PDB file of C-alpha atoms and ligand atoms in Angstrom:
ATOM      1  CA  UNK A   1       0.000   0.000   0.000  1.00  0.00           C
ATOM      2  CA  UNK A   2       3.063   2.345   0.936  1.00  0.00           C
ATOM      3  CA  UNK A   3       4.218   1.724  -2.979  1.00  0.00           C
ATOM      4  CA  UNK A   4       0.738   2.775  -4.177  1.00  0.00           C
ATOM      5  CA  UNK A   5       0.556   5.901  -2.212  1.00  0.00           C
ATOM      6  CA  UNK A   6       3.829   6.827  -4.149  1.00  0.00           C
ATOM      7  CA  UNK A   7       3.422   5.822  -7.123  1.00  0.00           C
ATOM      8  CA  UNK A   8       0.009   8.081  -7.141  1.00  0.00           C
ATOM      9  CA  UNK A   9       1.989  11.274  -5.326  1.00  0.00           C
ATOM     10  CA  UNK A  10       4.303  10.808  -8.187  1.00  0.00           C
ATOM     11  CA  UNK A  11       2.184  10.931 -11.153  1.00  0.00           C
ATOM     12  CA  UNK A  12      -0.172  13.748  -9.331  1.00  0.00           C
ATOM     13  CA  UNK A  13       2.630  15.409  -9.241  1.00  0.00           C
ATOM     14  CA  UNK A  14       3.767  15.079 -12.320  1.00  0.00           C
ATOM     15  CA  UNK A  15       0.951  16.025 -13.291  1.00  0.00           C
ATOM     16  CA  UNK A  16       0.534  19.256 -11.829  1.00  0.00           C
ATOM     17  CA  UNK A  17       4.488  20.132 -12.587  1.00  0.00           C
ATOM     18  CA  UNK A  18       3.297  20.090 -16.711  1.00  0.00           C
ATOM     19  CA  UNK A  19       0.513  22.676 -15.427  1.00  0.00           C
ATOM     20  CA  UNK A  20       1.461  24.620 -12.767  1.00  0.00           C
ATOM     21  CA  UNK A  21       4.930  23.388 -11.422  1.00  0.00           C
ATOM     22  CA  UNK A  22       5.139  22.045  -8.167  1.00  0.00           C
ATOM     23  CA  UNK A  23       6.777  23.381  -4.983  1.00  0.00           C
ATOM     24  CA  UNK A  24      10.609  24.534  -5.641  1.00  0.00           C
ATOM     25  CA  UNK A  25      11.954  22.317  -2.805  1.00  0.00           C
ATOM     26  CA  UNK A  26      10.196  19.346  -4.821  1.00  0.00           C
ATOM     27  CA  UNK A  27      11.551  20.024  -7.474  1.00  0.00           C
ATOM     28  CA  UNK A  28      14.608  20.254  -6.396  1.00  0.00           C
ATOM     29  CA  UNK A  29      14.731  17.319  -4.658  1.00  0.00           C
ATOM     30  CA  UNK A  30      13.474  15.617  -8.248  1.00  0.00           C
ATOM     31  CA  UNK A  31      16.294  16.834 -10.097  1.00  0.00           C
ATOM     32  CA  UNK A  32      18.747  15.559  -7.471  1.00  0.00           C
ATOM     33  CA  UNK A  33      17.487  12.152  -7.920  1.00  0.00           C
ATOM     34  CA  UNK A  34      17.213  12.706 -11.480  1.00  0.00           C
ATOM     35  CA  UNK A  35      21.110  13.228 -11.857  1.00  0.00           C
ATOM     36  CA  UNK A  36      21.851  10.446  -9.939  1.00  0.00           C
ATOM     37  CA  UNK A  37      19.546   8.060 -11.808  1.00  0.00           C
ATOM     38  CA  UNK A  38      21.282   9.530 -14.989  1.00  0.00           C
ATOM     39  CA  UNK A  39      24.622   7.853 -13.696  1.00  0.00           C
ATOM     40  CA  UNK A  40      22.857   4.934 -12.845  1.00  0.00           C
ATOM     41  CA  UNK A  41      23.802   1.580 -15.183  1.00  0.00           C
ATOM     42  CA  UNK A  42      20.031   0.017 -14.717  1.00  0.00           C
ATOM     43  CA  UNK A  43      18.355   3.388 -16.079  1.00  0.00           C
ATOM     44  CA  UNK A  44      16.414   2.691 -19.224  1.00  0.00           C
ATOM     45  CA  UNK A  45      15.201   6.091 -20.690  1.00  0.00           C
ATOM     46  CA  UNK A  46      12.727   7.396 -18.016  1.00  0.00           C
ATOM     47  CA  UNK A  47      12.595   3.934 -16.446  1.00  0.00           C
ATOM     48  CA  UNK A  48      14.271   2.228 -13.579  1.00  0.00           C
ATOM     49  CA  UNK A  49      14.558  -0.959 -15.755  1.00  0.00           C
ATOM     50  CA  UNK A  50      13.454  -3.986 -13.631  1.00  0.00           C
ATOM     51  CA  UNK A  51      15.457  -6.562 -16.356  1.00  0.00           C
ATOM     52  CA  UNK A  52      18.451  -4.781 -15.028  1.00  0.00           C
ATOM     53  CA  UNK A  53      20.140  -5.218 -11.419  1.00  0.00           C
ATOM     54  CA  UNK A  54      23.158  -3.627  -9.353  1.00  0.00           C
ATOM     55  CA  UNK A  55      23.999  -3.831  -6.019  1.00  0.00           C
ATOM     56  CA  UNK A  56      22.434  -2.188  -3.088  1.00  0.00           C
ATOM     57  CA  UNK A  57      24.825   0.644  -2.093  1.00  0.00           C
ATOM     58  CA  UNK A  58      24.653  -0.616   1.617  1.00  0.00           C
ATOM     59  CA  UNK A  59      23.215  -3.644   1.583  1.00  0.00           C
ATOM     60  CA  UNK A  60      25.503  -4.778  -1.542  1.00  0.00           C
ATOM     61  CA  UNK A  61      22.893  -7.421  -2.256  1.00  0.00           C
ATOM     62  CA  UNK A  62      21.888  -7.815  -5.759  1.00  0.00           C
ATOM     63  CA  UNK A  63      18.829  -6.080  -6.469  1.00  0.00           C
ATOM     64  CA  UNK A  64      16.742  -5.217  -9.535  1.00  0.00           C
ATOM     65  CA  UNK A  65      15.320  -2.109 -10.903  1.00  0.00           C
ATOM     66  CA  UNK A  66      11.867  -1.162  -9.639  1.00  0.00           C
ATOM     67  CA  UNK A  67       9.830  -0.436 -12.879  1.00  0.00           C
ATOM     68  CA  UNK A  68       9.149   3.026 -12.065  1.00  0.00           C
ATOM     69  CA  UNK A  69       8.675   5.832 -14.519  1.00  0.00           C
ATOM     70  CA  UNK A  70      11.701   8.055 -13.089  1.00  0.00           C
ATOM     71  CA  UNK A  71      10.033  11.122 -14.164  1.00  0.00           C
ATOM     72  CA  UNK A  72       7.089  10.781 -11.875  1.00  0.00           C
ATOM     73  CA  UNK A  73       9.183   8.388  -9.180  1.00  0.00           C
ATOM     74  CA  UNK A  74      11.526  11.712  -8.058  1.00  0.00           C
ATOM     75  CA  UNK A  75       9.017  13.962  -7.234  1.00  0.00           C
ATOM     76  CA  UNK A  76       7.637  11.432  -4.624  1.00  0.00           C
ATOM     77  CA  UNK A  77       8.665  12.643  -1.294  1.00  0.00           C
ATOM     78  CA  UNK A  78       8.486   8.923   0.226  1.00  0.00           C
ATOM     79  CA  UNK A  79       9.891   7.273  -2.663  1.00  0.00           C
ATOM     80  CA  UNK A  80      13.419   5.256  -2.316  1.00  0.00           C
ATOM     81  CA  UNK A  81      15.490   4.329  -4.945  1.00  0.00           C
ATOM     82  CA  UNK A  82      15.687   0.710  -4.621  1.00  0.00           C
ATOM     83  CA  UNK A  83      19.850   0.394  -4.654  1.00  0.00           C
ATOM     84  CA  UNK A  84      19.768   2.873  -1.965  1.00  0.00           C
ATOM     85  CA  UNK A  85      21.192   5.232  -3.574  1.00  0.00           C
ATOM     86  CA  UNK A  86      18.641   7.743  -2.678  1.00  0.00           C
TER      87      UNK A  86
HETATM   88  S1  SF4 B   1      15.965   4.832  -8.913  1.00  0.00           S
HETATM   89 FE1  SF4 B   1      18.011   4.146  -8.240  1.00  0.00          FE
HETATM   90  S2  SF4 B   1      18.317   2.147  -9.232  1.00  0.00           S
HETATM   91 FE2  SF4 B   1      16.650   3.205 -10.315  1.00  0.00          FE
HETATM   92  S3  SF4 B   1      17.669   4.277 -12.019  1.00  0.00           S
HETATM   93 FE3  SF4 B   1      17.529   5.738 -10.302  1.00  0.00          FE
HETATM   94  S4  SF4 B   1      19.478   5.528  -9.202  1.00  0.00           S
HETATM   95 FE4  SF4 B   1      19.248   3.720 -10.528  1.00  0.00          FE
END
């Protein structure tokens, strides 16, 4: 359910950042991520590819990508990058 509630803050805010652009700090945050995920081997496009798979920057456990559109993924607050690496 936690997943849900982000994937749906995402997209609404997605949403409202093609109309109306959302609050600086979110977007700020969103680019942050959005650099990092631009370094990132398992990016595919605007996708956190889940037929790709690093290793947890803590953890160091293999782990695949999560599926999420990266676009609407950053501007969740809640939202974790599933290496860790946000
Ligand atoms: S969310 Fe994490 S694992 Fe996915 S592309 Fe971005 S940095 Fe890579």
């Amino acid at each position: 359910m936690k997943k849900l509630g982000q994937i749906i803050d995402g997209w609404s805010k997605l949403a409202l950042d093609k109309v109306a652009g959302v609050d600086p700090l979110i977007r700020k945050m969103a680019d942050e991520r959005l650099q990092i995920c631009d370094r990132c081997p398992i990016r595919s496009g605007n996708r956190c590819d889940p037929n790709k798979a690093g290793n947890h920057v803590e953890t160091h456990a293999p782990t695949r990508g999560c599926g999420c559109i990266l676009s609407a993924k950053a501007l969740a607050a809640t939202a974790e990058c599933p290496l860790g690496k946000w």
